[in-house]
Amino acid sequence: MASKIIVSGAAAGNFRPVLEKIAKLHSKNSFSLAIILGDFFADPESPSDENDMNVSALINGKVEIPLPTYFTVGRHPLPTSVIEKLEKSDDELCPNLYFLGKRSTTKTSEGLRIVNLAGSLDPTILAGVSKDKYLPFHTEDDAKALRGANSADILLTSHWPADIRKGSKISLPDGIEAPAGEQHVANLCSALRPRYHFGTTSEAFYEREPFFHRPTEKEPDTKHITRFISLASSDNSSKQKSLYAFTIDPTSSVPLNLPPGTTASPFTTAQKRQRLPDQEQSYSRFSAPSGGGDHYRPHKRSRYTKPPPGPQDCFFCLSSPKVNTNLIASIANDTYLTTAKGPLSTSSTYPNLPSPTHLLIIPLEHSPTLSCISVPEDRARTYKEMQRYRRALHSFLLSRPGEKLGAVTWDVSRVAGIHNHWQFLPVPVDLVKKGLVEAAFKVEAENEKYPVTFRAKDVGDGTVEKGDFFRVWIWMPEDEDKVDGQDDGGGLVADVDGGEDGEEKRGKQKCLVLPLSASFRFDIQFGRKVMAKLLGLEGRRDWRDCEQTDQEELEDAGKFKEAFKRFDWALEE
């Protein structure tokens, strides 16, 4: 169903006249929602009694807002009183006024997906996503995280994308220079292929010709179209356009014919990604510690039921407000690494490691399996990065003094899943050498009476395997006195963990695959269950029984990040 939307440039403290103008237009047009870009409030460096009174009236519900209205953080900090109210009210500042934060994916009751990257780029932060959603700064990793949303109807950014005017014949008003564009914003726009992309300029309105994105292998005849619009501030001195209304239907298909004047995408170097279908479940291992809010806004007049969970409700999508950023250890271009929530191992399991070191390697793209990533180039990059993290972790284990450790990495690849990921856990090397790890997985499958057996097979990114499967890699350091490629008696053969990826350590591994089918019920906690029995940690089989405090999570992640730093190849890219 088509929805009428109205978008405003920055209010910069003059939110009352902006809201009044929107309300007046709404009475004649019946908009579904409104969005106010940039700074909603005045610069706190220029305080005034009038501003304070207006903010107080807004917070106390004395300013009438007749339709759902969304605002973001701009270039200035939010007032303290506003932050205090938002923290208590799940980001609803007053009736019908919602805060989008600075990095979010929101699905409205009309089914519109809004992706938001607000605030200024902070170049002093070299890596990691920003954790305070109220500060007016974001990082390049925040932009990378939002790529996991896969698609957007509306993209909101404070910065213009780099090269947005390339191929355009539309000029800016006289005397106005185009803002410096940012490559990370161009990459985000290219990845999400939004129907509308809104930015801000204080003194000028700019609407570029529509542009189409390069077709993908899955949709060779489909050209997704983006319209980029930058709105002037509401109080701009040159009376440039600060309001923009349009109609959008999130269920409509991409038009077969390009609108007149449409150009090719100006983003020649931006990465391309493919939209994936929303999944019908949510996986709660990665829940936010407190007050995250799911950014689903079913306002009172909604005629829709809540849509099936997608990236905005996924606990593994960095674009989701539900993700627990306490656990993040490293972010690369297509994947990221976290410590596990409710880890199986403890700090005392392996005293020579800085933390429990139960880790997750997770694709940024929201996909139930690697093989479901439909763009072959994206799938190949994702698999390569996941293996690169795994090998870097092997090198990390080899660098630690004391007890020699091997490692077990497992994953459940199911089309009916939510967000594919690998779990990594150190294991005493003697258990690998004696074949006890492999035996443990096989025996547990027999105990569960699974009608299939493990096969020694490496299925790579999963495209060669026709159905669902459980996979486990069993790795150990290579003995110095063994000849390359020599079987150690337990079926482990030499595997070079190096070459172009930069990890020069060598080890031996075996990959076991258990085919899954609808003929039997598979326990998705099977891998953890096996390892808990093997390591004598059966009291920690359920992650919910092992949850840590926020402070404990931060401390463990911080200790691991510091120790892993020299192996973290993502810091160099």
Short mmCIF file of N, CA, C and O in Angstrom, two decimals, residues 168-232:
data_model
loop_
_atom_site.label_atom_id
_atom_site.label_comp_id
_atom_site.label_asym_id
_atom_site.label_seq_id
_atom_site.Cartn_x
_atom_site.Cartn_y
_atom_site.Cartn_z
N SER A 168 25.90 13.90 -13.24
CA SER A 168 24.68 14.71 -13.08
C SER A 168 24.82 16.03 -13.84
O SER A 168 25.90 16.63 -13.90
N LYS A 169 23.72 16.50 -14.41
CA LYS A 169 23.69 17.79 -15.10
C LYS A 169 23.03 18.87 -14.25
O LYS A 169 22.88 20.01 -14.69
N ILE A 170 22.65 18.53 -13.04
CA ILE A 170 21.95 19.48 -12.17
C ILE A 170 22.97 20.21 -11.30
O ILE A 170 23.79 19.59 -10.62
N SER A 171 22.89 21.52 -11.33
CA SER A 171 23.83 22.36 -10.59
C SER A 171 23.25 22.77 -9.25
O SER A 171 22.03 22.82 -9.06
N LEU A 172 24.14 23.10 -8.33
CA LEU A 172 23.74 23.69 -7.07
C LEU A 172 23.43 25.17 -7.29
O LEU A 172 23.88 25.77 -8.27
N PRO A 173 22.67 25.79 -6.38
CA PRO A 173 22.40 27.22 -6.51
C PRO A 173 23.70 28.03 -6.55
O PRO A 173 24.72 27.60 -6.00
N ASP A 174 23.67 29.17 -7.19
CA ASP A 174 24.84 30.03 -7.28
C ASP A 174 25.40 30.35 -5.90
O ASP A 174 24.64 30.65 -4.96
N GLY A 175 26.71 30.27 -5.80
CA GLY A 175 27.38 30.61 -4.55
C GLY A 175 27.43 29.49 -3.54
O GLY A 175 27.97 29.67 -2.44
N ILE A 176 26.86 28.35 -3.87
CA ILE A 176 26.84 27.21 -2.93
C ILE A 176 27.79 26.13 -3.44
O ILE A 176 27.72 25.72 -4.61
N GLU A 177 28.69 25.70 -2.59
CA GLU A 177 29.60 24.61 -2.94
C GLU A 177 29.05 23.29 -2.40
O GLU A 177 28.47 23.24 -1.31
N ALA A 178 29.25 22.25 -3.18
CA ALA A 178 28.78 20.93 -2.75
C ALA A 178 29.57 20.47 -1.52
O ALA A 178 30.78 20.65 -1.46
N PRO A 179 28.89 19.89 -0.54
CA PRO A 179 29.62 19.34 0.62
C PRO A 179 30.59 18.25 0.19
O PRO A 179 30.39 17.58 -0.84
N ALA A 180 31.65 18.09 0.95
CA ALA A 180 32.60 17.00 0.68
C ALA A 180 31.90 15.67 0.92
O ALA A 180 31.36 15.42 1.99
N GLY A 181 31.87 14.82 -0.09
CA GLY A 181 31.22 13.53 0.06
C GLY A 181 32.11 12.53 0.77
O GLY A 181 33.33 12.68 0.85
N GLU A 182 31.51 11.49 1.30
CA GLU A 182 32.23 10.45 2.04
C GLU A 182 32.06 9.10 1.35
O GLU A 182 30.95 8.71 0.98
N GLN A 183 33.18 8.37 1.19
CA GLN A 183 33.14 7.08 0.50
C GLN A 183 32.33 6.05 1.28
O GLN A 183 31.64 5.21 0.68
N HIS A 184 32.41 6.09 2.62
CA HIS A 184 31.67 5.08 3.38
C HIS A 184 30.16 5.25 3.21
O HIS A 184 29.40 4.28 3.30
N VAL A 185 29.71 6.48 2.94
CA VAL A 185 28.28 6.71 2.68
C VAL A 185 27.92 6.22 1.28
O VAL A 185 26.87 5.62 1.07
N ALA A 186 28.82 6.45 0.31
CA ALA A 186 28.60 5.92 -1.04
C ALA A 186 28.52 4.40 -1.02
O ALA A 186 27.65 3.80 -1.68
N ASN A 187 29.41 3.76 -0.27
CA ASN A 187 29.39 2.30 -0.16
C ASN A 187 28.08 1.81 0.45
O ASN A 187 27.53 0.79 0.03
N LEU A 188 27.59 2.54 1.45
CA LEU A 188 26.34 2.14 2.11
C LEU A 188 25.17 2.28 1.15
O LEU A 188 24.33 1.38 1.06
N CYS A 189 25.11 3.38 0.42
CA CYS A 189 24.03 3.57 -0.55
C CYS A 189 24.07 2.49 -1.63
O CYS A 189 23.04 1.93 -2.01
N SER A 190 25.27 2.18 -2.10
CA SER A 190 25.40 1.16 -3.14
C SER A 190 25.00 -0.21 -2.62
O SER A 190 24.44 -1.03 -3.36
N ALA A 191 25.28 -0.48 -1.35
CA ALA A 191 24.94 -1.79 -0.77
C ALA A 191 23.44 -1.94 -0.57
O ALA A 191 22.87 -3.01 -0.82
N LEU A 192 22.78 -0.88 -0.10
CA LEU A 192 21.36 -0.97 0.26
C LEU A 192 20.42 -0.67 -0.91
O LEU A 192 19.26 -1.06 -0.89
N ARG A 193 20.91 0.10 -1.90
CA ARG A 193 20.10 0.46 -3.05
C ARG A 193 18.74 1.03 -2.64
O ARG A 193 17.68 0.53 -3.04
N PRO A 194 18.73 2.07 -1.82
CA PRO A 194 17.45 2.61 -1.34
C PRO A 194 16.65 3.27 -2.46
O PRO A 194 17.21 3.72 -3.47
N ARG A 195 15.37 3.36 -2.29
CA ARG A 195 14.55 4.09 -3.25
C ARG A 195 14.77 5.60 -3.11
O ARG A 195 14.76 6.33 -4.10
N TYR A 196 14.93 6.03 -1.86
CA TYR A 196 15.21 7.44 -1.58
C TYR A 196 16.38 7.54 -0.62
O TYR A 196 16.45 6.79 0.35
N HIS A 197 17.29 8.46 -0.90
CA HIS A 197 18.43 8.73 -0.04
C HIS A 197 18.41 10.23 0.28
O HIS A 197 18.52 11.06 -0.61
N PHE A 198 18.24 10.55 1.57
CA PHE A 198 18.15 11.95 1.99
C PHE A 198 19.40 12.37 2.73
O PHE A 198 19.91 11.64 3.60
N GLY A 199 19.90 13.54 2.39
CA GLY A 199 21.01 14.17 3.10
C GLY A 199 20.63 15.59 3.46
O GLY A 199 19.49 16.03 3.25
N THR A 200 21.57 16.35 4.01
CA THR A 200 21.27 17.73 4.42
C THR A 200 22.38 18.68 3.98
O THR A 200 23.54 18.30 3.88
N THR A 201 21.98 19.90 3.69
CA THR A 201 22.88 21.03 3.50
C THR A 201 22.19 22.22 4.16
O THR A 201 20.97 22.36 4.07
N SER A 202 22.94 23.08 4.81
CA SER A 202 22.32 24.14 5.58
C SER A 202 21.64 25.19 4.72
O SER A 202 20.58 25.72 5.07
N GLU A 203 22.21 25.51 3.54
CA GLU A 203 21.72 26.65 2.77
C GLU A 203 21.22 26.30 1.37
O GLU A 203 20.93 27.20 0.59
N ALA A 204 21.15 25.01 1.02
CA ALA A 204 20.77 24.69 -0.36
C ALA A 204 19.92 23.43 -0.43
O ALA A 204 20.06 22.52 0.37
N PHE A 205 19.04 23.43 -1.44
CA PHE A 205 18.28 22.23 -1.78
C PHE A 205 18.90 21.64 -3.05
O PHE A 205 19.25 22.37 -3.99
N TYR A 206 19.05 20.33 -3.07
CA TYR A 206 19.62 19.67 -4.25
C TYR A 206 18.90 18.35 -4.46
O TYR A 206 18.80 17.53 -3.54
N GLU A 207 18.39 18.15 -5.65
CA GLU A 207 17.78 16.87 -6.02
C GLU A 207 18.45 16.38 -7.29
O GLU A 207 18.32 16.98 -8.37
N ARG A 208 19.19 15.31 -7.15
CA ARG A 208 19.90 14.73 -8.30
C ARG A 208 18.94 13.97 -9.19
O ARG A 208 17.88 13.51 -8.75
N GLU A 209 19.31 13.80 -10.46
CA GLU A 209 18.55 12.90 -11.32
C GLU A 209 18.55 11.51 -10.69
O GLU A 209 19.51 11.11 -10.03
N PRO A 210 17.48 10.71 -10.88
CA PRO A 210 17.50 9.33 -10.40
C PRO A 210 18.68 8.58 -11.03
O PRO A 210 19.10 8.89 -12.14
N PHE A 211 19.21 7.61 -10.31
CA PHE A 211 20.26 6.78 -10.90
C PHE A 211 19.97 5.31 -10.61
O PHE A 211 19.34 4.97 -9.60
N PHE A 212 20.42 4.46 -11.52
CA PHE A 212 20.16 3.03 -11.34
C PHE A 212 21.43 2.31 -10.92
O PHE A 212 22.54 2.69 -11.31
N HIS A 213 21.24 1.25 -10.11
CA HIS A 213 22.36 0.44 -9.65
C HIS A 213 22.60 -0.71 -10.62
O HIS A 213 21.70 -1.17 -11.31
N ARG A 214 23.82 -1.16 -10.64
CA ARG A 214 24.21 -2.23 -11.54
C ARG A 214 23.40 -3.50 -11.25
O ARG A 214 23.29 -3.92 -10.10
N PRO A 215 22.81 -4.12 -12.28
CA PRO A 215 22.06 -5.36 -12.06
C PRO A 215 22.96 -6.45 -11.48
O PRO A 215 24.18 -6.46 -11.70
N THR A 216 22.35 -7.38 -10.76
CA THR A 216 23.08 -8.48 -10.15
C THR A 216 22.86 -9.75 -10.95
O THR A 216 21.99 -9.82 -11.83
N GLU A 217 23.63 -10.76 -10.61
CA GLU A 217 23.48 -12.05 -11.29
C GLU A 217 22.10 -12.65 -11.05
O GLU A 217 21.51 -13.26 -11.94
N LYS A 218 21.55 -12.43 -9.84
CA LYS A 218 20.24 -12.98 -9.53
C LYS A 218 19.13 -12.23 -10.25
O LYS A 218 18.11 -12.81 -10.62
N GLU A 219 19.33 -10.90 -10.44
CA GLU A 219 18.33 -10.07 -11.12
C GLU A 219 18.99 -9.36 -12.30
O GLU A 219 19.18 -8.14 -12.28
N PRO A 220 19.36 -10.09 -13.33
CA PRO A 220 20.11 -9.49 -14.44
C PRO A 220 19.35 -8.44 -15.21
O PRO A 220 19.95 -7.62 -15.90
N ASP A 221 18.01 -8.47 -15.12
CA ASP A 221 17.20 -7.51 -15.87
C ASP A 221 16.59 -6.44 -14.98
O ASP A 221 15.72 -5.68 -15.43
N THR A 222 17.02 -6.38 -13.71
CA THR A 222 16.45 -5.43 -12.76
C THR A 222 17.45 -4.34 -12.42
O THR A 222 18.59 -4.64 -12.05
N LYS A 223 17.02 -3.11 -12.54
CA LYS A 223 17.86 -1.97 -12.20
C LYS A 223 17.19 -1.17 -11.08
O LYS A 223 16.25 -0.41 -11.33
N HIS A 224 17.65 -1.38 -9.87
CA HIS A 224 17.11 -0.64 -8.72
C HIS A 224 17.45 0.84 -8.87
O HIS A 224 18.58 1.20 -9.22
N ILE A 225 16.49 1.68 -8.57
CA ILE A 225 16.63 3.13 -8.79
C ILE A 225 16.67 3.85 -7.45
O ILE A 225 15.87 3.58 -6.55
N THR A 226 17.61 4.79 -7.33
CA THR A 226 17.73 5.63 -6.13
C THR A 226 17.56 7.09 -6.51
O THR A 226 18.09 7.55 -7.52
N ARG A 227 16.82 7.81 -5.69
CA ARG A 227 16.69 9.26 -5.82
C ARG A 227 17.39 9.91 -4.63
O ARG A 227 17.02 9.65 -3.48
N PHE A 228 18.39 10.75 -4.90
CA PHE A 228 19.12 11.44 -3.83
C PHE A 228 18.60 12.88 -3.71
O PHE A 228 18.59 13.62 -4.70
N ILE A 229 18.19 13.24 -2.50
CA ILE A 229 17.67 14.58 -2.22
C ILE A 229 18.35 15.14 -0.99
O ILE A 229 18.45 14.44 0.05
N SER A 230 18.85 16.35 -1.07
CA SER A 230 19.43 17.02 0.09
C SER A 230 18.59 18.26 0.39
O SER A 230 18.36 19.10 -0.49
N LEU A 231 18.13 18.37 1.63
CA LEU A 231 17.24 19.45 2.02
C LEU A 231 17.97 20.54 2.80
O LEU A 231 18.84 20.24 3.63
N ALA A 232 17.59 21.78 2.54
CA ALA A 232 18.15 22.90 3.29
C ALA A 232 17.55 22.94 4.69
O ALA A 232 16.48 22.37 4.95
#
